[in-house]
JSON list of C-alpha atoms in Angstrom, two decimals:
[
{"chain": "U", "resi": 31, "resn": "ALA", "atom": "CA", "xyz": [24.94, -65.98, 44.84]},
{"chain": "U", "resi": 32, "resn": "ALA", "atom": "CA", "xyz": [24.36, -64.11, 41.67]},
{"chain": "U", "resi": 33, "resn": "LEU", "atom": "CA", "xyz": [20.79, -62.07, 43.48]},
{"chain": "U", "resi": 34, "resn": "TYR", "atom": "CA", "xyz": [23.62, -60.92, 46.30]},
{"chain": "U", "resi": 35, "resn": "HIS", "atom": "CA", "xyz": [26.39, -59.98, 43.85]},
{"chain": "U", "resi": 36, "resn": "ASN", "atom": "CA", "xyz": [29.58, -58.25, 45.79]},
{"chain": "U", "resi": 37, "resn": "ARG", "atom": "CA", "xyz": [27.42, -58.66, 49.10]},
{"chain": "U", "resi": 38, "resn": "ARG", "atom": "CA", "xyz": [29.06, -60.26, 52.27]},
{"chain": "U", "resi": 39, "resn": "MET", "atom": "CA", "xyz": [27.18, -63.98, 51.15]},
{"chain": "U", "resi": 40, "resn": "ASP", "atom": "CA", "xyz": [28.23, -63.64, 47.78]},
{"chain": "U", "resi": 41, "resn": "MET", "atom": "CA", "xyz": [31.54, -63.38, 48.86]},
{"chain": "U", "resi": 42, "resn": "LEU", "atom": "CA", "xyz": [31.19, -66.32, 51.34]},
{"chain": "U", "resi": 43, "resn": "ILE", "atom": "CA", "xyz": [29.45, -68.14, 49.14]},
{"chain": "U", "resi": 44, "resn": "SER", "atom": "CA", "xyz": [32.66, -67.48, 46.60]},
{"chain": "U", "resi": 45, "resn": "ALA", "atom": "CA", "xyz": [35.04, -68.63, 48.90]},
{"chain": "U", "resi": 46, "resn": "VAL", "atom": "CA", "xyz": [33.40, -71.81, 49.98]},
{"chain": "U", "resi": 47, "resn": "MET", "atom": "CA", "xyz": [33.31, -72.39, 45.92]},
{"chain": "U", "resi": 48, "resn": "LEU", "atom": "CA", "xyz": [36.51, -71.91, 45.67]},
{"chain": "U", "resi": 49, "resn": "PHE", "atom": "CA", "xyz": [38.08, -74.09, 48.95]},
{"chain": "U", "resi": 50, "resn": "GLY", "atom": "CA", "xyz": [35.68, -76.71, 47.35]},
{"chain": "U", "resi": 51, "resn": "ILE", "atom": "CA", "xyz": [37.18, -76.30, 44.04]},
{"chain": "U", "resi": 52, "resn": "SER", "atom": "CA", "xyz": [40.82, -75.83, 44.95]},
{"chain": "U", "resi": 53, "resn": "MET", "atom": "CA", "xyz": [41.38, -79.68, 47.27]},
{"chain": "U", "resi": 54, "resn": "PRO", "atom": "CA", "xyz": [42.92, -82.54, 46.38]},
{"chain": "U", "resi": 55, "resn": "VAL", "atom": "CA", "xyz": [39.49, -85.36, 46.70]},
{"chain": "U", "resi": 56, "resn": "TYR", "atom": "CA", "xyz": [42.32, -87.57, 48.70]},
{"chain": "U", "resi": 57, "resn": "TRP", "atom": "CA", "xyz": [42.87, -85.12, 51.15]},
{"chain": "U", "resi": 58, "resn": "PHE", "atom": "CA", "xyz": [39.21, -83.87, 51.79]},
{"chain": "U", "resi": 59, "resn": "GLY", "atom": "CA", "xyz": [38.35, -87.35, 52.38]},
{"chain": "U", "resi": 60, "resn": "LEU", "atom": "CA", "xyz": [40.91, -87.74, 54.82]},
{"chain": "U", "resi": 61, "resn": "MET", "atom": "CA", "xyz": [39.95, -84.53, 56.23]},
{"chain": "U", "resi": 62, "resn": "LEU", "atom": "CA", "xyz": [37.04, -85.84, 56.20]},
{"chain": "U", "resi": 63, "resn": "ILE", "atom": "CA", "xyz": [37.86, -88.97, 58.35]},
{"chain": "U", "resi": 64, "resn": "VAL", "atom": "CA", "xyz": [39.91, -86.55, 60.85]},
{"chain": "U", "resi": 65, "resn": "VAL", "atom": "CA", "xyz": [37.15, -84.73, 61.65]},
{"chain": "U", "resi": 66, "resn": "PHE", "atom": "CA", "xyz": [33.68, -86.69, 61.87]},
{"chain": "U", "resi": 67, "resn": "ALA", "atom": "CA", "xyz": [35.23, -90.69, 62.12]},
{"chain": "U", "resi": 68, "resn": "ILE", "atom": "CA", "xyz": [38.66, -90.10, 64.53]},
{"chain": "U", "resi": 69, "resn": "LYS", "atom": "CA", "xyz": [37.93, -86.50, 66.32]},
{"chain": "U", "resi": 70, "resn": "LEU", "atom": "CA", "xyz": [34.04, -85.99, 66.86]},
{"chain": "U", "resi": 71, "resn": "GLN", "atom": "CA", "xyz": [33.53, -90.16, 66.52]},
{"chain": "U", "resi": 72, "resn": "TRP", "atom": "CA", "xyz": [29.68, -89.10, 64.50]},
{"chain": "U", "resi": 73, "resn": "LEU", "atom": "CA", "xyz": [30.26, -91.58, 61.65]},
{"chain": "U", "resi": 74, "resn": "PRO", "atom": "CA", "xyz": [32.14, -94.75, 60.54]},
{"chain": "U", "resi": 75, "resn": "ALA", "atom": "CA", "xyz": [35.45, -94.41, 59.19]},
{"chain": "U", "resi": 76, "resn": "ALA", "atom": "CA", "xyz": [35.16, -97.65, 56.57]},
{"chain": "U", "resi": 77, "resn": "GLY", "atom": "CA", "xyz": [32.63, -100.07, 55.81]},
{"chain": "U", "resi": 78, "resn": "SER", "atom": "CA", "xyz": [30.22, -100.21, 53.79]},
{"chain": "U", "resi": 79, "resn": "GLN", "atom": "CA", "xyz": [27.57, -102.04, 56.02]},
{"chain": "U", "resi": 80, "resn": "GLU", "atom": "CA", "xyz": [25.88, -98.88, 58.39]},
{"chain": "U", "resi": 81, "resn": "PRO", "atom": "CA", "xyz": [23.63, -96.26, 56.46]},
{"chain": "U", "resi": 82, "resn": "GLY", "atom": "CA", "xyz": [25.70, -93.78, 57.78]},
{"chain": "U", "resi": 83, "resn": "ALA", "atom": "CA", "xyz": [29.26, -95.20, 56.97]},
{"chain": "U", "resi": 84, "resn": "TRP", "atom": "CA", "xyz": [27.61, -93.49, 53.19]},
{"chain": "U", "resi": 85, "resn": "VAL", "atom": "CA", "xyz": [27.79, -90.10, 54.30]},
{"chain": "U", "resi": 86, "resn": "LEU", "atom": "CA", "xyz": [31.71, -88.91, 54.59]},
{"chain": "U", "resi": 87, "resn": "PRO", "atom": "CA", "xyz": [32.28, -91.15, 51.00]},
{"chain": "U", "resi": 88, "resn": "THR", "atom": "CA", "xyz": [29.05, -89.64, 49.42]},
{"chain": "U", "resi": 89, "resn": "LEU", "atom": "CA", "xyz": [30.68, -85.55, 50.58]},
{"chain": "U", "resi": 90, "resn": "THR", "atom": "CA", "xyz": [34.50, -86.96, 49.72]},
{"chain": "U", "resi": 91, "resn": "LEU", "atom": "CA", "xyz": [32.57, -87.10, 45.76]},
{"chain": "U", "resi": 92, "resn": "ALA", "atom": "CA", "xyz": [30.31, -84.72, 45.72]},
{"chain": "U", "resi": 93, "resn": "ALA", "atom": "CA", "xyz": [32.23, -81.68, 47.11]},
{"chain": "U", "resi": 94, "resn": "PHE", "atom": "CA", "xyz": [33.87, -80.85, 43.93]},
{"chain": "U", "resi": 95, "resn": "SER", "atom": "CA", "xyz": [31.13, -81.05, 41.52]},
{"chain": "U", "resi": 96, "resn": "VAL", "atom": "CA", "xyz": [28.54, -78.85, 43.63]},
{"chain": "U", "resi": 97, "resn": "ALA", "atom": "CA", "xyz": [31.35, -76.39, 44.35]},
{"chain": "U", "resi": 98, "resn": "LEU", "atom": "CA", "xyz": [31.96, -76.21, 40.39]},
{"chain": "U", "resi": 99, "resn": "ILE", "atom": "CA", "xyz": [27.81, -76.48, 39.51]},
{"chain": "U", "resi": 100, "resn": "ALA", "atom": "CA", "xyz": [27.89, -73.64, 41.90]},
{"chain": "U", "resi": 101, "resn": "ARG", "atom": "CA", "xyz": [30.68, -71.64, 40.39]},
{"chain": "U", "resi": 102, "resn": "MET", "atom": "CA", "xyz": [28.98, -71.89, 37.38]},
{"chain": "U", "resi": 103, "resn": "THR", "atom": "CA", "xyz": [25.22, -71.53, 38.03]},
{"chain": "U", "resi": 104, "resn": "ARG", "atom": "CA", "xyz": [26.59, -68.01, 40.26]},
{"chain": "U", "resi": 105, "resn": "SER", "atom": "CA", "xyz": [28.89, -66.79, 36.63]},
{"chain": "U", "resi": 106, "resn": "THR", "atom": "CA", "xyz": [25.69, -67.63, 34.26]},
{"chain": "U", "resi": 107, "resn": "MET", "atom": "CA", "xyz": [23.14, -66.45, 36.13]},
{"chain": "U", "resi": 108, "resn": "LEU", "atom": "CA", "xyz": [25.33, -63.22, 36.55]},
{"chain": "U", "resi": 109, "resn": "GLU", "atom": "CA", "xyz": [24.92, -62.81, 32.27]},
{"chain": "U", "resi": 110, "resn": "VAL", "atom": "CA", "xyz": [21.83, -63.53, 32.54]},
{"chain": "U", "resi": 111, "resn": "LEU", "atom": "CA", "xyz": [19.81, -62.03, 35.25]},
{"chain": "U", "resi": 112, "resn": "ARG", "atom": "CA", "xyz": [21.66, -58.17, 32.67]},
{"chain": "U", "resi": 113, "resn": "THR", "atom": "CA", "xyz": [20.08, -59.02, 30.10]},
{"chain": "U", "resi": 114, "resn": "ASP", "atom": "CA", "xyz": [17.47, -57.57, 28.23]},
{"chain": "U", "resi": 115, "resn": "TYR", "atom": "CA", "xyz": [14.77, -59.93, 28.81]},
{"chain": "U", "resi": 116, "resn": "VAL", "atom": "CA", "xyz": [15.07, -60.63, 32.08]},
{"chain": "U", "resi": 117, "resn": "ARG", "atom": "CA", "xyz": [15.25, -56.09, 32.73]},
{"chain": "U", "resi": 118, "resn": "THR", "atom": "CA", "xyz": [11.75, -55.92, 30.91]},
{"chain": "U", "resi": 119, "resn": "ALA", "atom": "CA", "xyz": [10.17, -58.86, 32.61]},
{"chain": "U", "resi": 120, "resn": "ARG", "atom": "CA", "xyz": [11.20, -56.87, 36.11]},
{"chain": "U", "resi": 121, "resn": "ALA", "atom": "CA", "xyz": [9.68, -53.78, 34.25]},
{"chain": "U", "resi": 122, "resn": "LYS", "atom": "CA", "xyz": [6.01, -55.54, 33.62]},
{"chain": "U", "resi": 123, "resn": "GLY", "atom": "CA", "xyz": [6.08, -55.76, 37.62]},
{"chain": "U", "resi": 124, "resn": "LEU", "atom": "CA", "xyz": [6.82, -60.00, 37.36]},
{"chain": "U", "resi": 125, "resn": "VAL", "atom": "CA", "xyz": [7.51, -61.12, 41.77]},
{"chain": "U", "resi": 126, "resn": "GLU", "atom": "CA", "xyz": [11.27, -61.24, 41.40]},
{"chain": "U", "resi": 127, "resn": "ARG", "atom": "CA", "xyz": [11.02, -65.02, 42.00]},
{"chain": "U", "resi": 128, "resn": "ALA", "atom": "CA", "xyz": [9.29, -65.19, 39.01]},
{"chain": "U", "resi": 129, "resn": "VAL", "atom": "CA", "xyz": [12.21, -63.41, 37.34]},
{"chain": "U", "resi": 130, "resn": "VAL", "atom": "CA", "xyz": [15.05, -65.50, 38.31]},
{"chain": "U", "resi": 131, "resn": "TYR", "atom": "CA", "xyz": [12.88, -69.23, 38.70]},
{"chain": "U", "resi": 132, "resn": "GLY", "atom": "CA", "xyz": [10.82, -68.79, 34.79]},
{"chain": "U", "resi": 133, "resn": "HIS", "atom": "CA", "xyz": [13.32, -66.51, 32.89]},
{"chain": "U", "resi": 134, "resn": "ALA", "atom": "CA", "xyz": [16.66, -65.97, 34.30]},
{"chain": "U", "resi": 135, "resn": "LEU", "atom": "CA", "xyz": [17.46, -69.52, 35.12]},
{"chain": "U", "resi": 136, "resn": "ARG", "atom": "CA", "xyz": [15.37, -71.22, 32.43]},
{"chain": "U", "resi": 137, "resn": "ASN", "atom": "CA", "xyz": [17.92, -69.24, 29.59]},
{"chain": "U", "resi": 138, "resn": "GLY", "atom": "CA", "xyz": [20.93, -69.65, 31.68]},
{"chain": "U", "resi": 139, "resn": "LEU", "atom": "CA", "xyz": [20.36, -73.71, 32.10]},
{"chain": "U", "resi": 140, "resn": "LEU", "atom": "CA", "xyz": [22.31, -74.34, 29.32]},
{"chain": "U", "resi": 141, "resn": "PRO", "atom": "CA", "xyz": [25.52, -74.17, 30.11]},
{"chain": "U", "resi": 142, "resn": "ILE", "atom": "CA", "xyz": [24.58, -75.79, 33.81]},
{"chain": "U", "resi": 143, "resn": "VAL", "atom": "CA", "xyz": [23.49, -78.94, 32.74]},
{"chain": "U", "resi": 144, "resn": "THR", "atom": "CA", "xyz": [26.64, -79.46, 30.27]},
{"chain": "U", "resi": 145, "resn": "VAL", "atom": "CA", "xyz": [28.75, -78.78, 33.33]},
{"chain": "U", "resi": 146, "resn": "VAL", "atom": "CA", "xyz": [26.11, -81.53, 35.48]},
{"chain": "U", "resi": 147, "resn": "GLY", "atom": "CA", "xyz": [27.03, -84.08, 32.64]},
{"chain": "U", "resi": 148, "resn": "HIS", "atom": "CA", "xyz": [30.79, -83.44, 31.98]},
{"chain": "U", "resi": 149, "resn": "GLN", "atom": "CA", "xyz": [31.41, -84.14, 35.74]},
{"chain": "U", "resi": 150, "resn": "PHE", "atom": "CA", "xyz": [29.51, -87.54, 35.45]},
{"chain": "U", "resi": 151, "resn": "GLY", "atom": "CA", "xyz": [33.02, -87.93, 34.24]},
{"chain": "U", "resi": 152, "resn": "THR", "atom": "CA", "xyz": [35.58, -86.22, 37.31]},
{"chain": "U", "resi": 153, "resn": "LEU", "atom": "CA", "xyz": [32.94, -88.43, 39.25]},
{"chain": "U", "resi": 154, "resn": "LEU", "atom": "CA", "xyz": [34.46, -91.74, 38.35]},
{"chain": "U", "resi": 155, "resn": "GLY", "atom": "CA", "xyz": [37.43, -90.36, 38.21]},
{"chain": "U", "resi": 156, "resn": "GLY", "atom": "CA", "xyz": [37.27, -89.35, 41.80]},
{"chain": "U", "resi": 157, "resn": "ALA", "atom": "CA", "xyz": [35.79, -92.99, 43.18]},
{"chain": "U", "resi": 158, "resn": "VAL", "atom": "CA", "xyz": [39.04, -94.43, 42.06]},
{"chain": "U", "resi": 159, "resn": "LEU", "atom": "CA", "xyz": [40.47, -91.88, 44.97]},
{"chain": "U", "resi": 160, "resn": "THR", "atom": "CA", "xyz": [38.25, -92.21, 47.07]},
{"chain": "U", "resi": 161, "resn": "GLU", "atom": "CA", "xyz": [37.86, -95.73, 47.60]},
{"chain": "U", "resi": 162, "resn": "THR", "atom": "CA", "xyz": [41.00, -95.97, 48.13]},
{"chain": "U", "resi": 163, "resn": "VAL", "atom": "CA", "xyz": [40.39, -93.76, 50.65]},
{"chain": "U", "resi": 164, "resn": "PHE", "atom": "CA", "xyz": [38.18, -95.74, 52.40]},
{"chain": "U", "resi": 165, "resn": "GLY", "atom": "CA", "xyz": [38.66, -98.83, 51.88]},
{"chain": "U", "resi": 166, "resn": "TRP", "atom": "CA", "xyz": [36.22, -99.17, 49.86]},
{"chain": "U", "resi": 167, "resn": "PRO", "atom": "CA", "xyz": [36.43, -102.38, 46.91]},
{"chain": "U", "resi": 168, "resn": "GLY", "atom": "CA", "xyz": [34.66, -101.24, 43.72]},
{"chain": "U", "resi": 169, "resn": "LEU", "atom": "CA", "xyz": [35.40, -100.95, 40.07]},
{"chain": "U", "resi": 170, "resn": "GLY", "atom": "CA", "xyz": [38.25, -97.92, 40.78]},
{"chain": "U", "resi": 171, "resn": "GLN", "atom": "CA", "xyz": [39.78, -100.06, 43.00]},
{"chain": "U", "resi": 172, "resn": "LEU", "atom": "CA", "xyz": [39.64, -103.27, 40.80]},
{"chain": "U", "resi": 173, "resn": "LEU", "atom": "CA", "xyz": [40.75, -101.41, 37.53]},
{"chain": "U", "resi": 174, "resn": "VAL", "atom": "CA", "xyz": [43.95, -100.03, 39.83]},
{"chain": "U", "resi": 175, "resn": "ASP", "atom": "CA", "xyz": [44.86, -103.82, 40.68]},
{"chain": "U", "resi": 176, "resn": "ALA", "atom": "CA", "xyz": [44.21, -104.65, 37.53]},
{"chain": "U", "resi": 177, "resn": "LEU", "atom": "CA", "xyz": [46.80, -101.96, 35.84]},
{"chain": "U", "resi": 178, "resn": "PHE", "atom": "CA", "xyz": [49.22, -103.36, 38.76]},
{"chain": "U", "resi": 179, "resn": "ALA", "atom": "CA", "xyz": [48.73, -106.52, 37.99]},
{"chain": "U", "resi": 180, "resn": "ARG", "atom": "CA", "xyz": [48.67, -106.13, 33.92]},
{"chain": "U", "resi": 181, "resn": "ASP", "atom": "CA", "xyz": [45.51, -108.11, 33.93]},
{"chain": "U", "resi": 182, "resn": "TYR", "atom": "CA", "xyz": [44.66, -105.77, 30.10]},
{"chain": "U", "resi": 183, "resn": "PRO", "atom": "CA", "xyz": [41.16, -107.42, 29.35]},
{"chain": "U", "resi": 184, "resn": "VAL", "atom": "CA", "xyz": [39.79, -106.27, 32.79]},
{"chain": "U", "resi": 185, "resn": "VAL", "atom": "CA", "xyz": [41.37, -102.61, 32.53]},
{"chain": "U", "resi": 186, "resn": "GLN", "atom": "CA", "xyz": [39.41, -102.91, 28.87]},
{"chain": "U", "resi": 187, "resn": "GLY", "atom": "CA", "xyz": [36.46, -103.91, 29.82]},
{"chain": "U", "resi": 188, "resn": "ILE", "atom": "CA", "xyz": [36.28, -100.90, 33.25]},
{"chain": "U", "resi": 189, "resn": "VAL", "atom": "CA", "xyz": [37.42, -98.55, 30.28]},
{"chain": "U", "resi": 190, "resn": "LEU", "atom": "CA", "xyz": [34.35, -99.46, 28.26]},
{"chain": "U", "resi": 191, "resn": "THR", "atom": "CA", "xyz": [32.30, -99.22, 30.86]},
{"chain": "U", "resi": 192, "resn": "PHE", "atom": "CA", "xyz": [33.44, -96.78, 32.28]},
{"chain": "U", "resi": 193, "resn": "SER", "atom": "CA", "xyz": [33.03, -94.83, 28.66]},
{"chain": "U", "resi": 194, "resn": "ALA", "atom": "CA", "xyz": [29.79, -96.62, 28.12]},
{"chain": "U", "resi": 195, "resn": "LEU", "atom": "CA", "xyz": [28.32, -94.84, 31.35]},
{"chain": "U", "resi": 196, "resn": "PHE", "atom": "CA", "xyz": [29.84, -91.52, 30.26]},
{"chain": "U", "resi": 197, "resn": "ILE", "atom": "CA", "xyz": [28.59, -91.66, 26.68]},
{"chain": "U", "resi": 198, "resn": "LEU", "atom": "CA", "xyz": [24.51, -92.90, 28.34]},
{"chain": "U", "resi": 199, "resn": "VAL", "atom": "CA", "xyz": [25.33, -89.34, 30.44]},
{"chain": "U", "resi": 200, "resn": "ASN", "atom": "CA", "xyz": [25.87, -86.95, 28.17]},
{"chain": "U", "resi": 201, "resn": "LEU", "atom": "CA", "xyz": [23.12, -88.35, 25.59]},
{"chain": "U", "resi": 202, "resn": "ALA", "atom": "CA", "xyz": [21.28, -87.66, 28.88]},
{"chain": "U", "resi": 203, "resn": "VAL", "atom": "CA", "xyz": [22.46, -84.72, 28.02]},
{"chain": "U", "resi": 204, "resn": "ASP", "atom": "CA", "xyz": [21.52, -83.76, 24.97]},
{"chain": "U", "resi": 205, "resn": "VAL", "atom": "CA", "xyz": [17.61, -85.08, 25.08]},
{"chain": "U", "resi": 206, "resn": "LEU", "atom": "CA", "xyz": [17.62, -82.43, 27.95]},
{"chain": "U", "resi": 207, "resn": "TYR", "atom": "CA", "xyz": [18.50, -80.25, 25.73]},
{"chain": "U", "resi": 208, "resn": "GLY", "atom": "CA", "xyz": [15.52, -79.82, 23.31]},
{"chain": "U", "resi": 209, "resn": "LEU", "atom": "CA", "xyz": [13.71, -80.16, 26.64]},
{"chain": "U", "resi": 210, "resn": "ILE", "atom": "CA", "xyz": [15.06, -76.95, 28.26]},
{"chain": "U", "resi": 211, "resn": "ASP", "atom": "CA", "xyz": [14.78, -75.58, 24.69]},
{"chain": "U", "resi": 212, "resn": "PRO", "atom": "CA", "xyz": [12.39, -76.56, 22.60]},
{"chain": "U", "resi": 213, "resn": "ARG", "atom": "CA", "xyz": [14.10, -73.87, 19.55]},
{"chain": "U", "resi": 214, "resn": "ILE", "atom": "CA", "xyz": [17.08, -76.34, 19.62]},
{"chain": "U", "resi": 215, "resn": "GLN", "atom": "CA", "xyz": [16.37, -78.84, 16.70]},
{"chain": "U", "resi": 216, "resn": "TYR", "atom": "CA", "xyz": [18.53, -82.32, 16.29]},
{"chain": "U", "resi": 217, "resn": "ALA", "atom": "CA", "xyz": [19.55, -83.22, 12.04]}
]
């Protein structure tokens, strides 16, 4: 979308991204069930035995994160494409593809990687709602059941597990910073 700034393609992609960011996870999951499982009967509404049963929950979980990451990528790329070194690369006669992927995207990746890392936490939170909508037993459903039953050791274990996963993902993001931009050094 950043390459087609203020054109129809940019406006269409921006509208889809805004829709993806705005909709609640549970509503989107229910709409996917209504359209693809009930009306069209292409995919199963619940169950986890068939490979097709994973499609709707995966789309439900991924929609918000993909829209947010795409929006962040667009705004970062718009900013980077206006910088002097990109203008210099174009003036040297580099192919537009080399300018975009070799210069602009590489320098714009740091904020995008940060958002991807933080979206992992959103996926964990969205998994609770997605498990409820699709009737899947999982850690999210176990957490809700343990909260209602006041089973605090189970709640603590699940929160600790989610926290450890989130910390590991953020550690991986920090390691990626050094790989993406060698100028970043850790003390």
